[in-house]
Short mmCIF file of C-alpha atoms in Angstrom, two decimals:
data_model
loop_
_atom_site.label_atom_id
_atom_site.label_comp_id
_atom_site.label_asym_id
_atom_site.label_seq_id
_atom_site.Cartn_x
_atom_site.Cartn_y
_atom_site.Cartn_z
CA MET A 1 0.01 -0.04 0.05
CA SER A 2 1.53 3.36 -1.14
CA ASP A 3 -1.02 5.47 0.66
CA GLU A 4 -0.71 5.09 4.43
CA VAL A 5 -1.04 7.66 7.33
CA PHE A 6 2.20 9.19 8.24
CA LYS A 7 4.09 7.74 5.28
CA VAL A 8 4.98 9.83 2.18
CA GLU A 9 2.50 8.98 -0.61
CA THR A 10 4.28 7.78 -3.71
CA HIS A 11 1.43 8.29 -6.12
CA GLY A 12 0.82 11.54 -7.90
CA ILE A 13 -1.38 12.09 -11.01
CA ASP A 14 -0.65 8.55 -12.31
CA PRO A 15 -3.79 6.37 -12.19
CA ILE A 16 -4.33 4.55 -8.95
CA PRO A 17 -4.37 0.80 -9.40
CA ASP A 18 -7.59 -1.05 -8.27
CA GLU A 19 -5.63 -3.01 -5.91
CA GLU A 20 -4.28 0.10 -4.03
CA ARG A 21 -7.74 1.75 -3.74
CA HIS A 22 -9.28 1.92 -0.36
CA GLY A 23 -11.69 4.06 1.88
CA SER A 24 -15.35 4.86 1.78
CA ALA A 25 -17.56 7.75 0.80
CA MET A 26 -17.73 8.86 4.42
CA ASP A 27 -14.05 9.81 4.22
CA LEU A 28 -15.26 12.74 1.91
CA PHE A 29 -17.71 14.10 4.52
CA TRP A 30 -14.84 14.58 7.02
CA LEU A 31 -12.55 15.99 4.36
CA TRP A 32 -14.94 18.75 3.18
CA PHE A 33 -16.42 19.30 6.68
CA GLY A 34 -13.01 19.70 8.24
CA SER A 35 -11.33 21.86 5.46
CA ASN A 36 -14.27 24.25 5.47
CA LEU A 37 -14.38 24.94 9.18
CA THR A 38 -12.44 28.06 8.43
CA PHE A 39 -12.97 31.73 9.58
CA THR A 40 -13.31 32.79 5.96
CA TYR A 41 -16.96 31.94 6.03
CA VAL A 42 -17.50 34.00 9.02
CA ILE A 43 -15.94 36.89 7.23
CA ASN A 44 -18.07 36.19 4.11
CA GLY A 45 -21.28 36.05 6.18
CA ALA A 46 -20.33 39.47 7.73
CA LEU A 47 -19.77 40.87 4.19
CA ALA A 48 -23.33 39.96 3.20
CA VAL A 49 -24.71 42.08 5.97
CA ALA A 50 -22.25 44.87 4.93
CA PHE A 51 -23.79 44.80 1.44
CA GLY A 52 -27.14 45.80 2.91
CA LEU A 53 -28.88 42.53 3.57
CA SER A 54 -30.86 41.80 6.78
CA PHE A 55 -30.07 38.85 9.03
CA TRP A 56 -32.61 36.68 7.36
CA GLN A 57 -31.76 37.75 3.75
CA ALA A 58 -27.98 37.19 4.50
CA THR A 59 -28.81 33.77 6.10
CA ALA A 60 -30.70 32.74 2.93
CA VAL A 61 -27.68 33.70 0.79
CA VAL A 62 -25.65 31.61 3.01
CA VAL A 63 -27.77 28.52 2.96
CA VAL A 64 -28.41 28.65 -0.92
CA SER A 65 -24.71 29.22 -1.59
CA GLY A 66 -23.88 26.25 0.58
CA LEU A 67 -25.83 23.95 -1.74
CA SER A 68 -23.15 24.55 -4.37
CA PHE A 69 -21.09 21.95 -2.69
CA PHE A 70 -23.34 19.41 -4.32
CA ALA A 71 -21.71 20.48 -7.67
CA VAL A 72 -18.31 20.42 -5.99
CA SER A 73 -18.76 16.96 -4.66
CA ALA A 74 -20.21 15.68 -7.95
CA ALA A 75 -17.17 16.90 -9.66
CA GLY A 76 -15.24 14.19 -7.77
CA LEU A 77 -17.19 11.41 -9.46
CA SER A 78 -14.75 11.43 -12.29
CA GLY A 79 -12.00 10.42 -9.99
CA ILE A 80 -13.58 7.17 -9.21
CA ARG A 81 -13.66 6.12 -12.96
CA THR A 82 -10.23 7.44 -13.88
CA GLY A 83 -8.17 7.11 -10.62
CA THR A 84 -6.47 10.52 -11.41
CA ALA A 85 -6.54 14.18 -10.48
CA THR A 86 -9.27 16.66 -11.60
CA LEU A 87 -7.00 18.75 -13.70
CA VAL A 88 -5.92 15.69 -15.63
CA ILE A 89 -9.50 14.83 -16.28
CA SER A 90 -10.33 18.27 -17.58
CA ARG A 91 -8.10 17.49 -20.65
CA ALA A 92 -11.14 15.81 -22.04
CA ALA A 93 -13.06 19.01 -22.01
CA PHE A 94 -10.18 21.34 -23.15
CA GLY A 95 -7.58 19.24 -24.82
CA VAL A 96 -4.13 18.52 -23.49
CA ARG A 97 -2.86 21.87 -24.48
CA GLY A 98 -5.99 23.84 -24.02
CA ASN A 99 -5.90 22.67 -20.37
CA PHE A 100 -2.52 24.16 -19.63
CA PRO A 101 -3.59 27.86 -18.98
CA ALA A 102 -6.21 26.91 -16.40
CA GLY A 103 -3.71 24.65 -14.81
CA VAL A 104 -1.25 27.65 -14.41
CA LEU A 105 -3.98 29.85 -13.02
CA ASN A 106 -5.24 27.10 -10.68
CA TRP A 107 -1.73 26.72 -9.21
CA VAL A 108 -1.58 30.56 -8.59
CA VAL A 109 -4.94 30.48 -6.85
CA SER A 110 -4.13 27.48 -4.66
CA ILE A 111 -0.84 29.19 -3.60
CA GLY A 112 -2.57 32.49 -3.10
CA TYR A 113 -5.25 31.16 -0.85
CA THR A 114 -2.57 29.13 1.05
CA ILE A 115 -0.68 32.31 1.59
CA VAL A 116 -3.75 34.14 2.80
CA ASN A 117 -4.79 31.42 5.29
CA THR A 118 -1.11 31.17 6.47
CA VAL A 119 -1.08 34.76 7.28
CA VAL A 120 -4.47 34.66 9.02
CA GLY A 121 -3.40 31.75 11.12
CA THR A 122 -0.01 33.25 11.93
CA LEU A 123 -1.56 36.47 13.07
CA ALA A 124 -4.03 34.47 15.32
CA LEU A 125 -1.23 32.41 16.83
CA GLU A 126 0.90 35.61 17.29
CA LEU A 127 -1.86 37.03 19.45
CA ILE A 128 -1.96 33.84 21.54
CA LEU A 129 1.75 33.93 22.17
CA ALA A 130 1.53 37.59 23.17
CA GLN A 131 -1.43 37.15 25.48
CA THR A 132 0.11 34.16 27.19
CA GLY A 133 3.44 36.03 27.53
CA LEU A 134 5.44 33.44 25.75
CA ALA A 135 6.71 35.81 23.10
CA ASP A 136 5.84 39.27 21.74
CA GLY A 137 6.68 41.49 18.70
CA LYS A 138 8.58 40.16 15.71
CA PRO A 139 9.96 37.15 17.55
CA ALA A 140 6.25 36.13 18.24
CA ARG A 141 5.36 36.54 14.68
CA ALA A 142 8.33 34.56 13.35
CA ILE A 143 7.70 31.63 15.76
CA ALA A 144 3.92 31.79 14.79
CA LEU A 145 4.77 31.61 11.17
CA ALA A 146 7.18 28.72 11.61
CA ILE A 147 4.59 26.75 13.47
CA THR A 148 1.79 27.46 10.98
CA LEU A 149 4.01 26.50 8.04
CA ALA A 150 5.17 23.30 9.72
CA LEU A 151 1.70 22.13 10.42
CA THR A 152 0.48 22.78 6.88
CA PHE A 153 3.49 21.54 5.04
CA THR A 154 4.13 18.38 7.06
CA VAL A 155 0.54 17.03 6.61
CA ALA A 156 0.46 18.01 2.93
CA MET A 157 3.89 16.43 2.38
CA TRP A 158 2.94 13.11 3.77
CA GLY A 159 0.03 12.98 1.37
CA HIS A 160 -3.46 11.71 0.85
CA ALA A 161 -3.98 9.29 3.65
CA THR A 162 -2.49 11.74 6.14
CA VAL A 163 -4.55 14.54 4.78
CA GLN A 164 -7.69 12.79 5.23
CA PHE A 165 -6.75 11.53 8.71
CA ALA A 166 -5.76 15.13 9.87
CA GLU A 167 -8.99 16.64 8.51
CA ARG A 168 -11.20 14.13 10.34
CA TRP A 169 -9.55 14.57 13.58
CA ALA A 170 -9.24 18.39 13.33
CA ALA A 171 -12.91 18.46 12.41
CA TYR A 172 -13.88 16.90 15.70
CA VAL A 173 -12.01 19.68 17.66
CA LEU A 174 -13.02 22.55 15.32
CA ALA A 175 -16.60 21.55 15.08
CA ALA A 176 -16.87 21.68 18.93
CA GLY A 177 -15.25 24.98 19.11
CA PHE A 178 -17.09 26.74 16.24
CA GLY A 179 -20.28 25.25 17.55
CA ALA A 180 -19.68 27.04 20.84
CA LEU A 181 -18.96 30.25 18.86
CA LEU A 182 -22.32 29.97 17.08
CA VAL A 183 -24.07 29.54 20.51
CA LEU A 184 -22.42 32.43 21.96
CA VAL A 185 -22.91 34.84 18.96
CA LEU A 186 -26.34 33.80 17.48
CA PRO A 187 -28.60 34.76 20.44
CA GLY A 188 -27.63 38.42 20.10
CA ALA A 189 -28.29 38.77 16.48
CA ASP A 190 -30.52 41.73 15.28
CA THR A 191 -33.18 40.06 13.17
CA SER A 192 -35.00 43.20 12.34
CA ALA A 193 -35.25 44.39 8.65
CA PRO A 194 -32.83 47.17 7.55
CA SER A 195 -34.38 50.65 6.83
CA ALA A 196 -33.46 50.37 3.07
CA ALA A 197 -33.75 47.34 0.76
CA PRO A 198 -30.30 45.94 -0.47
CA GLY A 199 -31.20 46.10 -4.18
CA LEU A 200 -29.88 43.84 -6.85
CA SER A 201 -26.29 44.96 -6.41
CA GLY A 202 -26.29 43.95 -2.76
CA TRP A 203 -27.83 40.54 -3.44
CA SER A 204 -25.42 39.73 -6.25
CA LEU A 205 -22.28 40.84 -4.39
CA ALA A 206 -23.41 38.67 -1.45
CA PHE A 207 -23.80 35.65 -3.69
CA VAL A 208 -20.47 36.21 -5.40
CA VAL A 209 -18.65 36.46 -1.95
CA MET A 210 -20.34 33.33 -0.66
CA LEU A 211 -19.93 31.37 -3.79
CA ALA A 212 -16.40 32.26 -4.65
CA GLY A 213 -15.02 29.82 -2.06
CA PRO A 214 -16.89 26.65 -3.32
CA PHE A 215 -16.11 27.62 -6.93
CA SER A 216 -12.42 27.69 -6.15
CA TYR A 217 -12.66 24.01 -5.17
CA LEU A 218 -13.91 22.84 -8.59
CA PRO A 219 -10.40 21.91 -10.01
CA MET A 220 -9.61 19.55 -7.13
CA PRO A 221 -12.40 17.22 -5.96
CA ALA A 222 -11.24 14.18 -7.91
CA ASP A 223 -7.74 14.65 -6.12
CA TYR A 224 -9.63 13.15 -3.09
CA THR A 225 -11.82 10.52 -4.78
CA ARG A 226 -9.18 8.99 -6.91
CA TYR A 227 -8.25 6.36 -4.26
CA LEU A 228 -11.83 5.22 -3.55
CA PRO A 229 -12.79 1.68 -4.93
CA ARG A 230 -14.58 1.58 -8.28
CA THR A 231 -17.57 -0.03 -6.44
CA THR A 232 -18.19 2.95 -4.19
CA SER A 233 -21.71 4.35 -4.67
CA LEU A 234 -21.60 7.51 -6.78
CA LYS A 235 -24.82 8.80 -5.04
CA SER A 236 -23.06 8.33 -1.52
CA ILE A 237 -20.04 10.14 -2.90
CA THR A 238 -22.04 13.17 -3.92
CA TRP A 239 -24.13 13.34 -0.79
CA THR A 240 -21.39 12.70 1.72
CA GLY A 241 -18.96 15.26 0.33
CA ALA A 242 -21.82 17.94 -0.29
CA LEU A 243 -23.18 17.67 3.27
CA GLY A 244 -19.68 17.96 4.74
CA GLY A 245 -18.99 21.31 2.85
CA PHE A 246 -22.60 22.50 3.35
CA VAL A 247 -22.80 22.03 7.10
CA SER A 248 -19.60 23.78 8.00
CA SER A 249 -19.88 26.65 5.58
CA VAL A 250 -23.49 27.45 6.49
CA ALA A 251 -22.85 27.21 10.19
CA LEU A 252 -19.92 29.61 10.10
CA GLY A 253 -21.58 31.88 7.47
CA VAL A 254 -24.63 32.30 9.79
CA ALA A 255 -22.09 33.10 12.71
CA GLY A 256 -20.65 35.94 10.60
CA VAL A 257 -24.14 37.20 9.74
CA ALA A 258 -25.09 37.27 13.38
CA ALA A 259 -21.99 39.02 14.40
CA ALA A 260 -22.26 41.55 11.81
CA THR A 261 -25.69 42.65 13.05
CA GLN A 262 -24.15 43.40 16.43
CA THR A 263 -20.74 44.89 15.87
CA ASP A 264 -18.39 46.43 13.34
CA MET A 265 -16.82 43.42 11.49
CA THR A 266 -14.35 45.53 9.41
CA ASP A 267 -11.58 43.62 11.22
CA ALA A 268 -13.54 40.51 11.50
CA VAL A 269 -11.28 38.70 14.01
CA ALA A 270 -11.32 41.64 16.38
CA GLY A 271 -15.02 42.23 15.86
CA ALA A 272 -16.06 38.70 16.69
CA GLN A 273 -13.60 38.42 19.49
CA GLY A 274 -15.19 41.41 21.11
CA LEU A 275 -18.57 39.55 21.17
CA LEU A 276 -17.13 36.68 23.19
CA PRO A 277 -16.60 36.14 26.87
CA GLY A 278 -13.07 36.66 27.99
CA TRP A 279 -12.47 32.95 28.89
CA PHE A 280 -13.41 31.86 25.31
CA GLN A 281 -11.27 34.48 23.45
CA PRO A 282 -7.96 32.42 23.40
CA LEU A 283 -9.95 29.39 22.23
CA PHE A 284 -11.43 31.53 19.48
CA LEU A 285 -8.01 32.48 18.38
CA ALA A 286 -6.96 28.80 18.36
CA LEU A 287 -10.00 28.10 16.18
CA VAL A 288 -8.99 30.73 13.56
CA LEU A 289 -5.56 29.06 13.54
CA GLY A 290 -6.89 25.54 13.10
CA GLY A 291 -9.21 26.49 10.39
CA SER A 292 -6.61 28.27 8.53
CA VAL A 293 -4.36 25.24 8.62
CA THR A 294 -7.01 22.70 7.71
CA ASN A 295 -7.95 24.71 4.47
CA SER A 296 -4.37 25.25 3.58
CA ILE A 297 -3.56 21.56 3.77
CA ILE A 298 -5.89 20.55 1.03
CA THR A 299 -5.01 23.57 -1.35
CA LEU A 300 -1.30 22.90 -0.84
CA TYR A 301 -1.75 19.19 -1.43
CA SER A 302 -3.65 19.74 -4.72
CA SER A 303 -1.03 22.38 -5.83
CA SER A 304 1.57 19.60 -6.00
CA LEU A 305 -0.69 17.52 -8.28
CA ASN A 306 -1.29 20.57 -10.21
CA LEU A 307 2.50 21.07 -10.93
CA GLN A 308 2.62 17.50 -12.16
CA VAL A 309 -0.20 18.25 -14.59
CA LEU A 310 1.76 21.20 -15.99
CA GLY A 311 4.53 18.77 -16.92
CA ILE A 312 7.05 19.11 -14.14
CA PRO A 313 8.74 15.70 -14.28
CA TRP A 314 9.14 15.37 -10.45
CA SER A 315 7.45 13.21 -7.68
CA ARG A 316 4.40 14.70 -5.91
CA ALA A 317 6.61 15.26 -2.81
CA ARG A 318 9.26 17.17 -4.67
CA ALA A 319 6.53 19.18 -6.50
CA LEU A 320 5.01 20.07 -3.15
CA GLY A 321 8.33 21.35 -1.96
CA VAL A 322 8.17 24.15 -4.77
CA SER A 323 4.67 25.11 -3.76
CA ALA A 324 5.85 25.14 -0.01
CA ALA A 325 8.71 27.36 -0.80
CA VAL A 326 6.59 29.86 -2.73
CA THR A 327 4.02 29.91 -0.01
CA ALA A 328 6.70 30.52 2.72
CA ALA A 329 8.20 33.40 0.64
CA GLY A 330 4.79 35.08 0.05
CA SER A 331 3.76 34.67 3.76
CA LEU A 332 7.17 36.17 4.88
CA ALA A 333 6.64 39.19 2.42
CA ALA A 334 3.02 39.72 3.67
CA LEU A 335 3.97 39.55 7.40
CA PHE A 336 7.44 41.23 7.55
CA LEU A 337 8.01 43.39 4.42
CA THR A 338 4.77 44.73 3.03
CA ASP A 339 1.14 44.17 3.50
CA PHE A 340 -0.03 42.84 0.08
CA THR A 341 -2.77 40.54 1.47
CA THR A 342 -5.60 42.92 0.38
CA SER A 343 -4.12 43.24 -3.13
CA LEU A 344 -3.65 39.44 -3.33
CA LEU A 345 -7.33 38.85 -2.29
CA SER A 346 -8.51 41.36 -4.90
CA PHE A 347 -6.41 39.60 -7.60
CA LEU A 348 -7.68 36.12 -6.49
CA SER A 349 -11.29 37.20 -6.52
CA LEU A 350 -10.86 38.56 -10.07
CA LEU A 351 -9.89 35.08 -11.18
CA ILE A 352 -13.45 33.90 -10.84
CA ILE A 353 -13.80 35.33 -14.30
CA VAL A 354 -11.87 32.32 -15.43
CA PHE A 355 -12.82 29.67 -12.96
CA ALA A 356 -16.57 30.10 -13.09
CA PRO A 357 -16.68 29.36 -16.81
CA TRP A 358 -14.00 26.64 -16.47
CA GLY A 359 -16.23 24.93 -13.85
CA GLY A 360 -19.22 25.20 -16.19
CA VAL A 361 -17.42 23.45 -19.13
CA PHE A 362 -15.88 20.87 -16.91
CA LEU A 363 -19.29 19.90 -15.26
CA ALA A 364 -21.02 20.02 -18.70
CA ASP A 365 -18.37 17.73 -20.16
CA MET A 366 -18.69 15.28 -17.28
CA LEU A 367 -22.53 15.07 -17.55
CA LEU A 368 -22.38 14.47 -21.32
CA ARG A 369 -19.95 11.66 -20.78
CA ARG A 370 -21.63 10.46 -17.69
CA CYS A 371 -18.22 10.28 -16.00
CA HIS A 372 -17.03 7.74 -18.69
CA TYR A 373 -13.49 8.66 -19.84
CA ASP A 374 -10.73 6.90 -21.66
CA ALA A 375 -8.28 6.93 -18.68
CA ASP A 376 -5.35 5.89 -20.74
CA ALA A 377 -5.98 8.63 -23.23
CA LEU A 378 -5.83 11.34 -20.47
CA HIS A 379 -2.18 10.54 -20.01
CA THR A 380 -1.25 9.69 -23.65
CA GLY A 381 -0.70 13.18 -25.04
CA SER A 382 -0.61 13.67 -28.87
CA GLU A 383 -1.38 9.99 -29.43
CA GLY A 384 -4.61 10.05 -27.31
CA ALA A 385 -8.25 10.74 -28.11
CA TYR A 386 -8.14 14.10 -26.12
CA TRP A 387 -5.49 15.62 -28.31
CA TYR A 388 -8.25 16.99 -30.70
CA ARG A 389 -6.85 19.78 -33.02
CA ALA A 390 -3.22 20.43 -32.16
CA GLY A 391 -3.98 19.69 -28.53
CA TYR A 392 -7.01 22.01 -28.29
CA HIS A 393 -10.67 20.96 -28.01
CA PRO A 394 -12.48 23.66 -30.17
CA ALA A 395 -15.84 23.23 -28.38
CA GLY A 396 -14.22 23.49 -24.90
CA MET A 397 -12.17 26.47 -25.77
CA ALA A 398 -15.07 28.40 -27.40
CA ALA A 399 -17.42 27.67 -24.54
CA LEU A 400 -14.81 28.77 -22.06
CA LEU A 401 -14.18 31.99 -24.02
CA ALA A 402 -17.98 32.68 -24.13
CA GLY A 403 -18.35 32.30 -20.45
CA MET A 404 -15.16 34.43 -19.71
CA VAL A 405 -16.53 37.20 -21.92
CA PHE A 406 -19.87 37.31 -20.10
CA ALA A 407 -18.19 37.10 -16.66
CA ALA A 408 -15.77 39.96 -17.55
CA LEU A 409 -18.66 42.15 -18.84
CA THR A 410 -20.70 41.70 -15.69
CA CYS A 411 -17.87 41.59 -13.03
CA ASP A 412 -17.72 44.28 -10.23
CA SER A 413 -14.43 43.86 -8.41
CA ALA A 414 -11.79 46.17 -6.74
CA LEU A 415 -9.55 45.67 -9.92
CA TRP A 416 -12.15 45.48 -12.71
CA THR A 417 -15.69 46.69 -13.38
CA GLY A 418 -17.48 45.36 -16.44
CA PRO A 419 -19.23 47.74 -18.72
CA LEU A 420 -22.51 45.99 -18.08
CA VAL A 421 -22.51 46.45 -14.23
CA ALA A 422 -23.87 49.98 -14.30
CA PRO A 423 -26.78 49.16 -16.80
CA LEU A 424 -27.65 46.20 -14.64
CA GLY A 425 -28.09 48.40 -11.59
CA GLY A 426 -24.78 47.49 -10.05
CA ALA A 427 -25.47 43.75 -10.16
CA ASP A 428 -22.32 41.49 -10.41
CA LEU A 429 -23.40 38.39 -12.52
CA THR A 430 -19.89 37.02 -12.75
CA LEU A 431 -20.89 33.57 -11.44
CA LEU A 432 -23.47 33.11 -14.24
CA GLY A 433 -20.40 32.90 -16.61
CA SER A 434 -20.52 29.15 -15.65
CA VAL A 435 -24.07 28.84 -16.96
CA VAL A 436 -23.16 30.56 -20.11
CA SER A 437 -20.12 28.32 -20.66
CA ALA A 438 -22.01 25.06 -19.78
CA LEU A 439 -24.83 25.80 -22.19
CA ALA A 440 -22.27 26.80 -24.85
CA TYR A 441 -20.43 23.60 -24.43
CA TRP A 442 -23.52 21.48 -24.46
CA ALA A 443 -24.61 23.20 -27.85
CA LEU A 444 -21.25 22.70 -29.37
CA ALA A 445 -20.15 19.22 -28.08
CA ARG A 446 -23.26 17.32 -27.26
CA ARG A 447 -22.64 14.96 -30.22
CA GLY A 448 -18.93 14.70 -30.48
CA VAL A 449 -18.05 13.83 -27.00
CA ARG A 450 -19.77 10.64 -27.09
CA ALA A 451 -17.38 9.22 -29.62
CA ASN A 452 -14.73 9.28 -26.84
CA VAL A 453 -16.64 6.98 -24.39
CA PRO A 454 -14.72 3.70 -24.01
CA ALA A 455 -16.36 0.49 -25.35
CA ALA A 456 -16.11 -1.28 -22.09
CA VAL A 457 -16.57 0.49 -18.73
CA PRO A 458 -16.40 -1.36 -15.43
CA ALA A 459 -19.81 -1.39 -13.83
CA VAL A 460 -20.26 1.03 -10.96
CA PRO A 461 -23.54 1.05 -8.98
CA ALA A 462 -25.53 4.17 -9.05
CA ALA A 463 -26.68 4.00 -5.47
#
């Protein structure tokens, strides 16, 4: 067995042999539940209120947005059939070469969010060290950064089995802590309606903020299903993974909504901390740290597979070392040289112009193929069925471009405002780029993709 807890995983994007597959669908519940017990959702819930929504309106946005984890979890079904990573499977939709740009951007996004989470976790641990008198000032920040990086890198370096193990056990602790946070914050929520209606702009911005996180996961679900046995129920995979992400994101999002109706959440950590009793505040900071680490672990792990997809001829562990070094350098710069965290977040949020349409094409392709792929051809290159025309799939590239154009025209971010935002009353419809690209792909490829379905596919129960 090459996938054991506390042993370095030897597989990367190469197909996982049937004899080495193991685990159950329930593993996905703990993976997505634990990795989404992050303070980011508290911040997002607070932002929904800042956009003018009432408690109940913002809560509705949080709940509806949480349902998007069903799409994220369903995207992992292809991992069962192929035994490989999501960004390998997406070669079927875009072509081997056409898949490359999205692979580069996804690596940037993965590292960017890992840096942001590392910075947030470091600052929380720095406060803990200062408040307990163990260290203060720059020494405290340096120690906090070293600990945060070590926790993240060590687990990700060991690989898939250790990642799942760590996420499960962290989920037990974080769920108890964040559950207590919700109990302490929720009773004081102001549930009265605001004096003015939020308007289309407020609603759309709230949905963009809440859905950006789940959409950023679309290029990675198969990374965590590729080890599951082929006989695993596809329905159970979809439901367990979706419920894991839904429960944690909704619970923390509602906590953020409740907090924002009671206090200024411009500095979300300080704002939420001020609503808590003194005895719970150190525990709250530990929760912020723990949630940052659990989320960073899965993004860093997937980034190592991402580099292999881009053609780096190294093992997964060596590729992860590159991602780890870039993350450490970016975190050092953010914490000690210049504060570029805000600019980084603005840049990452802008990339949804690419990833919403990318997700639409990928999911549409998966549905058209019913998760049936020529697994060998995904790794064959120019000799395989997914080379199409000079390495590009015309239907996939055209649909992606259509979705990106729509998303760019209707995007309202700190770095770019599309020309259709003002005529739409300030509405940000970026996420609908996924719908546009999916429909375009269906129209262009609904006949052609069926020719790539292998003649013989191992039977997999639907339920």
